[in-house]
Short mmCIF file of C-alpha atoms in Angstrom, two decimals:
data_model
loop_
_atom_site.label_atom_id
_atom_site.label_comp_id
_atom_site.label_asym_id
_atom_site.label_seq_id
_atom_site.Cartn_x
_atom_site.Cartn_y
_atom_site.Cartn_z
CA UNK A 1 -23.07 -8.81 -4.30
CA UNK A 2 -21.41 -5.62 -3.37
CA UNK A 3 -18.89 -5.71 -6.29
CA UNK A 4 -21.73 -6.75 -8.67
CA UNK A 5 -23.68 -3.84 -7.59
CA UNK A 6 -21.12 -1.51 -7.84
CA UNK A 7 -20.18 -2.73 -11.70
CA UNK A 8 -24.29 -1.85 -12.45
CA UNK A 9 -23.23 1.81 -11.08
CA UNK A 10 -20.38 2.04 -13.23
CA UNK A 11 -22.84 0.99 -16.16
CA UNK A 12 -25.09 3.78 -15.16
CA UNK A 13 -22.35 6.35 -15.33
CA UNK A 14 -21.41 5.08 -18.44
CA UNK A 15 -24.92 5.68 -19.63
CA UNK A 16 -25.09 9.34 -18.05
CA UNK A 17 -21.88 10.07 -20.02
CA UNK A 18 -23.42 8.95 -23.38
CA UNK A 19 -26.13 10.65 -22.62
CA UNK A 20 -24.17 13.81 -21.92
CA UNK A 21 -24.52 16.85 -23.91
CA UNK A 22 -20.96 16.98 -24.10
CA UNK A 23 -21.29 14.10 -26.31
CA UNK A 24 -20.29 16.75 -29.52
CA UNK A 25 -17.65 18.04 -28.07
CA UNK A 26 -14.77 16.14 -29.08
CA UNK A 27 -11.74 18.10 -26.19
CA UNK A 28 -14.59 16.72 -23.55
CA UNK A 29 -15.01 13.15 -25.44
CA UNK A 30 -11.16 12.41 -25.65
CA UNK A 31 -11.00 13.80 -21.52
CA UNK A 32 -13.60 11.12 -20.85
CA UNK A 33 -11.59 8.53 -22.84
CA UNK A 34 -8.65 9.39 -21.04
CA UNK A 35 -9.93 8.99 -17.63
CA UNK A 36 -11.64 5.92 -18.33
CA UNK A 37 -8.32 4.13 -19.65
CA UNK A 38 -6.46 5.32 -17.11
CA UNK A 39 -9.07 3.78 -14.60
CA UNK A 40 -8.62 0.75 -17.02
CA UNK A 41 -4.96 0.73 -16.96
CA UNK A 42 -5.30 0.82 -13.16
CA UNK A 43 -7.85 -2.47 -13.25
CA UNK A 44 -5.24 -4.41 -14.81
CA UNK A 45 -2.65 -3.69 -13.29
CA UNK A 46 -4.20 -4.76 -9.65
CA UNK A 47 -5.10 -8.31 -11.36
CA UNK A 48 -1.18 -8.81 -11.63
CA UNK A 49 -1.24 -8.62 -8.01
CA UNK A 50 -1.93 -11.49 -6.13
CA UNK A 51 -5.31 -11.41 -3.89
CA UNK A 52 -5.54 -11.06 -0.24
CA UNK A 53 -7.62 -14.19 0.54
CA UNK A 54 -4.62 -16.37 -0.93
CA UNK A 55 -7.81 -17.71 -2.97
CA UNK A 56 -6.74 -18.08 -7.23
CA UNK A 57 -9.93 -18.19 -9.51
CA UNK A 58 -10.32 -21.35 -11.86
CA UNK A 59 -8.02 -21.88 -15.04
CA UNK A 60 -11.75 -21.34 -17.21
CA UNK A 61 -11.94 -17.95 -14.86
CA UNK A 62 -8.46 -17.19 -15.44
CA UNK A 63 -8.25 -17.13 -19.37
CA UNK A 64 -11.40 -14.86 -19.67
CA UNK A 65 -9.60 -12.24 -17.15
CA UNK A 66 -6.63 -12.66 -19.55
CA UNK A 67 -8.49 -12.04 -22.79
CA UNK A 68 -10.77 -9.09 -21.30
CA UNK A 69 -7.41 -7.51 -19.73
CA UNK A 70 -5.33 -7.31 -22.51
CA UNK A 71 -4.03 -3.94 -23.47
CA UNK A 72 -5.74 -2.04 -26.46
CA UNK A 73 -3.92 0.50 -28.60
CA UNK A 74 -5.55 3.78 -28.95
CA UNK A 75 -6.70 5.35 -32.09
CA UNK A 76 -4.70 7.65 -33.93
CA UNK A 77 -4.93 11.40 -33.90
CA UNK A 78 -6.10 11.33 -37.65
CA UNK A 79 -8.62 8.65 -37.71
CA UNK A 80 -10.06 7.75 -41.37
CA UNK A 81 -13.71 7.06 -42.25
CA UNK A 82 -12.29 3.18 -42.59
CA UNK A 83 -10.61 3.70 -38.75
CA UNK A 84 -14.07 5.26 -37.25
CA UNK A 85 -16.19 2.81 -38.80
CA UNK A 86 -13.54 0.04 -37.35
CA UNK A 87 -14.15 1.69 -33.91
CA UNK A 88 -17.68 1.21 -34.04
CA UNK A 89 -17.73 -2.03 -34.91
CA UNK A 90 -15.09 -2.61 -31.92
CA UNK A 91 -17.12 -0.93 -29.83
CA UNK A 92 -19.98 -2.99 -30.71
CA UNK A 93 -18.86 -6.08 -29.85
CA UNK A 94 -17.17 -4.66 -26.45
CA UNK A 95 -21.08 -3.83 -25.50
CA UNK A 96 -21.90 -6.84 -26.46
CA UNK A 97 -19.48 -8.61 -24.56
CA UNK A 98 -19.95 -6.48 -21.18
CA UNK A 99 -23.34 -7.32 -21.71
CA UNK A 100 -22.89 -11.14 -21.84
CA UNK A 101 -20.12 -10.56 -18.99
CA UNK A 102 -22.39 -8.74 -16.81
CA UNK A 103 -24.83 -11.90 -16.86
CA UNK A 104 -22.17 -14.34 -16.40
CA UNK A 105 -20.81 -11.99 -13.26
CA UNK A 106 -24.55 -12.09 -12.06
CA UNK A 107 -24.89 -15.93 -12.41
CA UNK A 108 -22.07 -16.57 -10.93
CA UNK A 109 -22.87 -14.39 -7.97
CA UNK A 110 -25.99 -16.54 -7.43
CA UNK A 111 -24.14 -19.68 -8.01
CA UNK A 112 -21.57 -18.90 -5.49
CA UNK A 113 -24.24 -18.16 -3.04
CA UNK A 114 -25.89 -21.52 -3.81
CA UNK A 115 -22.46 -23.12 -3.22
CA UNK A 116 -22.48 -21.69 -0.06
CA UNK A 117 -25.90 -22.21 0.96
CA UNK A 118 -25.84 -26.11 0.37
CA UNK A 119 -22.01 -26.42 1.97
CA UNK A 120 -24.36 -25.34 5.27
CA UNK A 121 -23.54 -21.49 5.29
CA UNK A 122 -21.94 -21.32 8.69
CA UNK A 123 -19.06 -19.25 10.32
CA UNK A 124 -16.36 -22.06 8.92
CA UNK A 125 -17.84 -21.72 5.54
CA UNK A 126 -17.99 -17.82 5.34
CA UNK A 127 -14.23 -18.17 6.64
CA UNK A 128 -13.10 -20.29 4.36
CA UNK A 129 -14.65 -18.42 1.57
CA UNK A 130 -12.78 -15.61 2.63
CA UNK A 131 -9.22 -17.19 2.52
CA UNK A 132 -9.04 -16.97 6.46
CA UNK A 133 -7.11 -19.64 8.24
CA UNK A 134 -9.08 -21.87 10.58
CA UNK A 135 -8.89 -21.16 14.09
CA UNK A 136 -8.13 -23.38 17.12
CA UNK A 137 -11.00 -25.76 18.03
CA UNK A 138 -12.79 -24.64 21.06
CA UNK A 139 -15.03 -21.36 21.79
CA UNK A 140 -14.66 -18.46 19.09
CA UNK A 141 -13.61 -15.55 21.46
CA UNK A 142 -10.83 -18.04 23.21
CA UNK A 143 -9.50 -18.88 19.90
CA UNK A 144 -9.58 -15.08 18.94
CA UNK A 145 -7.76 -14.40 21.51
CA UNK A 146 -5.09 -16.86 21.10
CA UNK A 147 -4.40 -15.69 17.16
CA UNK A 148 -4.43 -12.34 18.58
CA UNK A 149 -2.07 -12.81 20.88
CA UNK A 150 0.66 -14.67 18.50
CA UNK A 151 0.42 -11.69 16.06
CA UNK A 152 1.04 -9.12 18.93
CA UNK A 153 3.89 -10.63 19.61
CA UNK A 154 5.38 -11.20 15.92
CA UNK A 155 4.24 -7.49 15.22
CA UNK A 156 6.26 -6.54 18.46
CA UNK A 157 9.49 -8.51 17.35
CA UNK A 158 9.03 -7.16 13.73
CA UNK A 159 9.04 -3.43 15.35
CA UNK A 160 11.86 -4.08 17.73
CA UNK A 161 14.50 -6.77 15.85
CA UNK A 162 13.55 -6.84 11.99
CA UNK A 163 15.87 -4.83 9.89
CA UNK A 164 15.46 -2.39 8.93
CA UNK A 165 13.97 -1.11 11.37
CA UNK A 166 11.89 1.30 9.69
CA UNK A 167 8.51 1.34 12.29
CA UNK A 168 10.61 1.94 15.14
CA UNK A 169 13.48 5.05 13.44
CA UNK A 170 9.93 6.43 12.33
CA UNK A 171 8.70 6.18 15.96
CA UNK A 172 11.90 7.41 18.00
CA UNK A 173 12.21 10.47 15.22
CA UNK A 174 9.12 11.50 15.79
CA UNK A 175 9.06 10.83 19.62
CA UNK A 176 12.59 13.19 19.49
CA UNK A 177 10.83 15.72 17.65
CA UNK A 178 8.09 15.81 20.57
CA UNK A 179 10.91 16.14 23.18
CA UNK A 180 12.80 18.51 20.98
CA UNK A 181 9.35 20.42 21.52
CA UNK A 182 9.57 20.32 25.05
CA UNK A 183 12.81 21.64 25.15
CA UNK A 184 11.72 24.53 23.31
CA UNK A 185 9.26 24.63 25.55
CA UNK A 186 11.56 25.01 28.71
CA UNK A 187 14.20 26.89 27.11
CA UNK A 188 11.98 30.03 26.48
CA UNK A 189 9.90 29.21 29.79
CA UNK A 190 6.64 28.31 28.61
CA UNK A 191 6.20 26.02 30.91
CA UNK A 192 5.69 28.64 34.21
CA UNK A 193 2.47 27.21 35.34
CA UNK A 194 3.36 24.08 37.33
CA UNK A 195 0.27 22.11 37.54
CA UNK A 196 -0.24 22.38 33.99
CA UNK A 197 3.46 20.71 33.02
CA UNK A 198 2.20 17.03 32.97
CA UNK A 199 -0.05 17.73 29.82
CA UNK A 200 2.76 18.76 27.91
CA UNK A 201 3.23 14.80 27.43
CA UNK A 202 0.34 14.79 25.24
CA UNK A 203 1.63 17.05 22.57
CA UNK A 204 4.80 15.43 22.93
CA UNK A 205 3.39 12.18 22.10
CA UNK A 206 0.58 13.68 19.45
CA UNK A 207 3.35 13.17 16.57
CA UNK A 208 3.90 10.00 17.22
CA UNK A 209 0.84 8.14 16.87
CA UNK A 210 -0.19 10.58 14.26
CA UNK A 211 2.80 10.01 11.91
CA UNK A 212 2.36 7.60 9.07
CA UNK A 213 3.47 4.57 11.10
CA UNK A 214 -0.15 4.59 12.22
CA UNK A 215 -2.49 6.42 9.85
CA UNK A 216 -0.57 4.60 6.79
CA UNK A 217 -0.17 1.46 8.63
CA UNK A 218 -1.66 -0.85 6.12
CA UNK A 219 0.64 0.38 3.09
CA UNK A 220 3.65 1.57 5.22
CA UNK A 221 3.85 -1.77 5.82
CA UNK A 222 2.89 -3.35 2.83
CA UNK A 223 4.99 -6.52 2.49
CA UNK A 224 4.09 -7.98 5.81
CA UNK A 225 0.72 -7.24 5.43
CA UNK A 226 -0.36 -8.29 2.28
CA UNK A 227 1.30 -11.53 3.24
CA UNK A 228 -0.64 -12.04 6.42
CA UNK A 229 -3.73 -11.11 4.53
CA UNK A 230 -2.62 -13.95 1.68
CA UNK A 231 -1.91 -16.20 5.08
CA UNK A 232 -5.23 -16.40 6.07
CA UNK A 233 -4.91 -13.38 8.94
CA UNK A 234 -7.74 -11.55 9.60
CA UNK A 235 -7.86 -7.65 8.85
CA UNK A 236 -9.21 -6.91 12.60
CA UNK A 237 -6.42 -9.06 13.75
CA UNK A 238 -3.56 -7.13 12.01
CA UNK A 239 -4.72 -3.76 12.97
CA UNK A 240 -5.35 -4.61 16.24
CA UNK A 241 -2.27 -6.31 17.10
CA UNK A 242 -0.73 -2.62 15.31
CA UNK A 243 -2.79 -0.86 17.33
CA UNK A 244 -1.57 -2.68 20.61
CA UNK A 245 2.05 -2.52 19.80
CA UNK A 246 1.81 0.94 19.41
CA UNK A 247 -0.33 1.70 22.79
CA UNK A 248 2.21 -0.61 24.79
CA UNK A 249 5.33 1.40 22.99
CA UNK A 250 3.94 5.05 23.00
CA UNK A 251 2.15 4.57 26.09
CA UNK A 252 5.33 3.43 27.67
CA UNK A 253 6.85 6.55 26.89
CA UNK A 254 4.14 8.86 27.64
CA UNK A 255 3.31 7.47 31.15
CA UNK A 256 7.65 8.15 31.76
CA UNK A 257 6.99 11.27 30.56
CA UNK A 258 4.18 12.13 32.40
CA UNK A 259 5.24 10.97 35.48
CA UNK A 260 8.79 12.81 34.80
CA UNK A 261 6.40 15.85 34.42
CA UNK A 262 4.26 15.38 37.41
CA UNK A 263 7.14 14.81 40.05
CA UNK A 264 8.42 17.97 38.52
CA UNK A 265 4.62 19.87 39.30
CA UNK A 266 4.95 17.76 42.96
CA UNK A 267 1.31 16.54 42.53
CA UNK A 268 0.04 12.72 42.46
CA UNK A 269 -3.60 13.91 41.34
CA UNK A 270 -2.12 15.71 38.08
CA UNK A 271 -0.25 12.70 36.97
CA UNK A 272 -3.57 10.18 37.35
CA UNK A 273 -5.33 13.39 34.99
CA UNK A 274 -1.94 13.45 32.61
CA UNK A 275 -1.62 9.31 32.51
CA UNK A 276 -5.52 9.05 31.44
CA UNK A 277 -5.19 12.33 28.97
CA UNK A 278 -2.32 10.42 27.16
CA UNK A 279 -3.96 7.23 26.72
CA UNK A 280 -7.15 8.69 25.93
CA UNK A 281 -5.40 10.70 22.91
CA UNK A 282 -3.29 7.66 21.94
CA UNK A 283 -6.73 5.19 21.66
CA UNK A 284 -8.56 8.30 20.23
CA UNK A 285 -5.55 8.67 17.64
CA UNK A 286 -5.12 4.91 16.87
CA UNK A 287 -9.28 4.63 15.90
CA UNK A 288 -8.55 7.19 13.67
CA UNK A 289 -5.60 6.14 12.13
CA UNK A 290 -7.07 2.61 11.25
CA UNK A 291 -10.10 4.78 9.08
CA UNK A 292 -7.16 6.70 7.33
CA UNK A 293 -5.09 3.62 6.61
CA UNK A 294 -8.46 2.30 4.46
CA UNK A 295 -9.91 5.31 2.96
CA UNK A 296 -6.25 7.00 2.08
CA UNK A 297 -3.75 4.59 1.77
CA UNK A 298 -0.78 5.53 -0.21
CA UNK A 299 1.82 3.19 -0.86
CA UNK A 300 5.31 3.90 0.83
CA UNK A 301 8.35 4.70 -1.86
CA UNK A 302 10.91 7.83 -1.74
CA UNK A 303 9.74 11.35 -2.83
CA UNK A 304 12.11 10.94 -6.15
CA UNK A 305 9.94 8.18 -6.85
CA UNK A 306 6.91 9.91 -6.04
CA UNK A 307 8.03 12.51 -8.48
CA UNK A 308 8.29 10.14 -11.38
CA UNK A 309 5.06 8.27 -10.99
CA UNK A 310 2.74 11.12 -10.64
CA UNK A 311 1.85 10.21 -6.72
CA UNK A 312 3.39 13.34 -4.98
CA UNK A 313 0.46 15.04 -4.87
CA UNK A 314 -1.47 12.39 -3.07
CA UNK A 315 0.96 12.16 -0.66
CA UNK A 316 1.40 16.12 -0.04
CA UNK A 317 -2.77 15.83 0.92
CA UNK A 318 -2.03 12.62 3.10
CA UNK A 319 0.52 14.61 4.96
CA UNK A 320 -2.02 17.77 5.58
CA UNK A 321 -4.97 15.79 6.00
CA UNK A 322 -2.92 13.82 8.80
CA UNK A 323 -2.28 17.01 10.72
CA UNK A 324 -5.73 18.07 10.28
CA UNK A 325 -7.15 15.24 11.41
CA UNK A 326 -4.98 16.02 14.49
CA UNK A 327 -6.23 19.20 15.21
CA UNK A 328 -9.83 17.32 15.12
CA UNK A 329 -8.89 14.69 17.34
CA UNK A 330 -6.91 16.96 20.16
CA UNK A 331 -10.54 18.52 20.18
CA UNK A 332 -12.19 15.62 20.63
CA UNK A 333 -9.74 14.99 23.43
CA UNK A 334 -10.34 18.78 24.84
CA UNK A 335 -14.50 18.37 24.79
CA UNK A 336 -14.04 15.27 26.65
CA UNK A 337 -11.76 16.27 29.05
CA UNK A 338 -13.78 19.50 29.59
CA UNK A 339 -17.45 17.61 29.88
CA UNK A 340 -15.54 15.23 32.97
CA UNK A 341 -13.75 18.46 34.84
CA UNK A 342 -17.73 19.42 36.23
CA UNK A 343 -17.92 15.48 37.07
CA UNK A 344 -14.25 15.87 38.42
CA UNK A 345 -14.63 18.50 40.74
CA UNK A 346 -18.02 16.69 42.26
CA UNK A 347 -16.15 13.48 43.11
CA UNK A 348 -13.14 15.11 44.38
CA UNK A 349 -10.99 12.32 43.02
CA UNK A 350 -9.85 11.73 39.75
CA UNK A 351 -10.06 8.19 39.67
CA UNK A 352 -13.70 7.34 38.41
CA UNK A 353 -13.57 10.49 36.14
CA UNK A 354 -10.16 8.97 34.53
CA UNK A 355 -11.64 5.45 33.71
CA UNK A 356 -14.93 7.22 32.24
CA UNK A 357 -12.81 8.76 30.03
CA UNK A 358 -10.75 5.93 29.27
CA UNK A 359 -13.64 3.73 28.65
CA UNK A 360 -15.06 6.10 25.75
CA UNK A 361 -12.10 6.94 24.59
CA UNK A 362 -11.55 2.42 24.17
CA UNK A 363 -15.33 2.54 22.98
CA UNK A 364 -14.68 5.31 20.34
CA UNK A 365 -11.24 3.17 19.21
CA UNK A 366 -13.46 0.01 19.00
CA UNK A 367 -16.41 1.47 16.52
CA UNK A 368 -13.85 3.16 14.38
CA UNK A 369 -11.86 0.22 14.23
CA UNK A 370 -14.77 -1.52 13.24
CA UNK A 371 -15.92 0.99 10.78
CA UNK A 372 -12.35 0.41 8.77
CA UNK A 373 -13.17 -3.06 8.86
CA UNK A 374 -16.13 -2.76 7.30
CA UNK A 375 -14.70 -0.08 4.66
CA UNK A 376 -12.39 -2.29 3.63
CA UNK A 377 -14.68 -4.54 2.64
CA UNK A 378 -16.41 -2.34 0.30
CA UNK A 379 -15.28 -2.96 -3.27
CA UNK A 380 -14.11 0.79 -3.60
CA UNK A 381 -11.85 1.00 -0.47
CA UNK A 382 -10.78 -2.75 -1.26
CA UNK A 383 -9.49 -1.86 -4.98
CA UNK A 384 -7.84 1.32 -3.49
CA UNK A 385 -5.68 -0.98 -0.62
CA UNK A 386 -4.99 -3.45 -3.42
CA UNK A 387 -3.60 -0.67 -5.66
CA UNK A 388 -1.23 0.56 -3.02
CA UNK A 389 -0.56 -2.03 -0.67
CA UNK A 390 2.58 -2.78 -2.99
CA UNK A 391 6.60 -3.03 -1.51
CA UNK A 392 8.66 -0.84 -3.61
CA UNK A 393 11.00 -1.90 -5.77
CA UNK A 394 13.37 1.03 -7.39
CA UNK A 395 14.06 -1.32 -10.71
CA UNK A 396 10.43 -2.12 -10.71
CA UNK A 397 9.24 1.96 -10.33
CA UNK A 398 11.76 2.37 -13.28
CA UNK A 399 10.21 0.07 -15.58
CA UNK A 400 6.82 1.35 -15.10
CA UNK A 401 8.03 5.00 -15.65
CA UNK A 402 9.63 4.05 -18.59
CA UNK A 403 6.19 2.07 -20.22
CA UNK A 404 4.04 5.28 -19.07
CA UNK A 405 6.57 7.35 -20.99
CA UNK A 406 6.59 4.86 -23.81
CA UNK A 407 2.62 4.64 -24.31
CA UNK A 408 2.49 8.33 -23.56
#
């Protein structure tokens, strides 16, 4: 229903274009046309993908997506009388047939609710709708669990023995780069108040679970994903096992680091504050990173590639809207740690104020985890992961540089 709704929207801009009083102008007309085949071009070339729920539609399906989709020439520069009269007539009979396929779509909407209604319209049938593989027999949040826990640990070999091993270079550069910080740090003796040493871990640490391993992490990794999704996996279930990886690896790290720190400040009660500051930002981080990986993915190729097919710029914005995202969510860490320090000097432990902050900090994670979730199943955000949740290919880049060239 939510695609069908959204193709009625596209009608209505359609309308408000026609409608437009730019409708004379013929620079603006021929910008419109542009745009619109270029969103066009874009359609088609996602249906050459194959679909996430592993689901194909029916040979009778299949042929009318082949005869819609097929490429159409566009009119010469100096169109006739004979070649605008032509174009009407085309144009004609592409209303017409958007018309006739917009009551088809709608029919079979209804019919495919019917389908489900009278198959019993349970959990099993919803899943099975959705390509998902069925789970173990036995109570839902046991067999949750149990899928969960066999992707955490292929996403953990992936990271640590798959060649190449792209996640985890990405993750010790930018964990080097945080220590390379630190040294800085010490060299020009920055570092002169002692009790404040062990939160040095979390900027450190900041790069790391805000570099695109983790707010790209659906494209990044494209190939494994998209063939979990085809598989049957859940989306929940992929970025959460991600997300877990990540906390177990970075967390590692940051609780060394902070207790390297700590022993260094000669203070137990500052590491307890450092150890629940770093996990805080990492589950903070991580929430956010799963809403970036839906609403901006971008798919993962060399900048020489990124040159050729026009997708630099999106990329440069992906980078800066990464790091400003950061600044946003070392504030959120800063306003929470500053609303417990009242509650922290009142209990004169930091034990209970630690775990309240580590229990919003999993709370905030597990709404914005659920709000990519439910992103990605809005037919926007959906087309937009389909479009760049490709593996690059340098002969396949190539040949569709040389075909934009060519129609260009």
């Amino acid at each position: 229903m939510e695609d069908l709704t959204e193709v009625a929207s596209r009608a209505v801009a359609a309308e408000r274009d026609a409608r437009s009083v730019r409708w004379h102008n013929p620079a603006a007309v021929r910008k419109a046309a542009a745009s619109v085949r270029d969103s066009l071009d874009g359609e088609r070339s996602a249906l050459s993908r194959p679909s996430y729920s592993g689901l194909s539609p029916s040979p009778h399906m299949a042929r009318q997506l082949e005869l819609i989709t097929r490429s159409q020439a566009p009119l010469p520069a100096d169109a006739t009388i004979g070649t605008a009269a032509q174009a009407e007539a085309d144009a004609v009979a592409a209303v017409t047939t958007a018309r006739i396929a917009l009551r088809a779509a709608h029919l079979a909407v209804l019919e495919a609710r019917v389908a489900a209604l009278d198959a019993g319209d349970t959990d099993t049938v919803a899943a099975a709708i959705r390509g998902y593989t069925p789970l173990n027999t036995g109570k839902p949040v046991i067999a949750h669990l149990h899928a969960l826990g066999s992707r955490i640990g292929e996403e953990a070999r992936h990271v640590v023995n798959d060649k190449p091993r792209s996640i985890a270079f990405r993750l010790g550069l930018s964990l080097g780069l945080g220590f390379a910080y630190l040294a800085f740090i010490r060299f020009f003796q920055w570092d002169a108040k002692e009790d404040r040493l062990p939160y040095l871990a979390l900027y450190a640490l900041s790069g790391v679970v805000g570099s695109i391993v983790c707010t790209n992490a659906l494209s990044f990794d494209a190939e494994r994903v998209r063939a979990a999704l085809s598989g049957g996996t859940r989306l929940w279930h992929v970025l959460v096992a991600k997300n877990i990886v990540i906390l177990i690896l970075v967390g590692s790290a940051g609780l060394l680091l902070s207790a390297v720190l700590s022993w260094r400040a000669g203070t137990s009660t500052e590491l307890v504050k450092a150890c629940g500051q770093v996990l805080t930002m990492i589950l903070l981080w991580l929430g956010v990173a799963n809403v970036m990986s839906v609403v901006a993915p971008l798919r993962a190729e060399p900048m020489s590639a990124r040159l050729r097919d026009g997708t630099w710029k999106p990329f440069l914005l992906s980078f800066v809207l990464s790091y400003g995202i950061g600044l946003i969510v070392n504030l959120m860490l800063y306003w929470r740690i500053w609303a417990k320090t009242t509650l922290l000097e009142q209990m004169g432990a930091p034990w209970i104020p630690v775990l309240l902050l580590l229990t919003s900090a999993a709370a905030t994670w597990l709404l914005l985890t659920v709000l990519a979730v439910l992103l990605a199943e809005q037919p926007r955000f959906r087309r937009a992961l389909h479009r760049e949740m490709v593996v690059y290919r340098e002969e396949t880049n190539h040949l569709q540089a040389t075909i934009q060239h060519n129609s260009g």
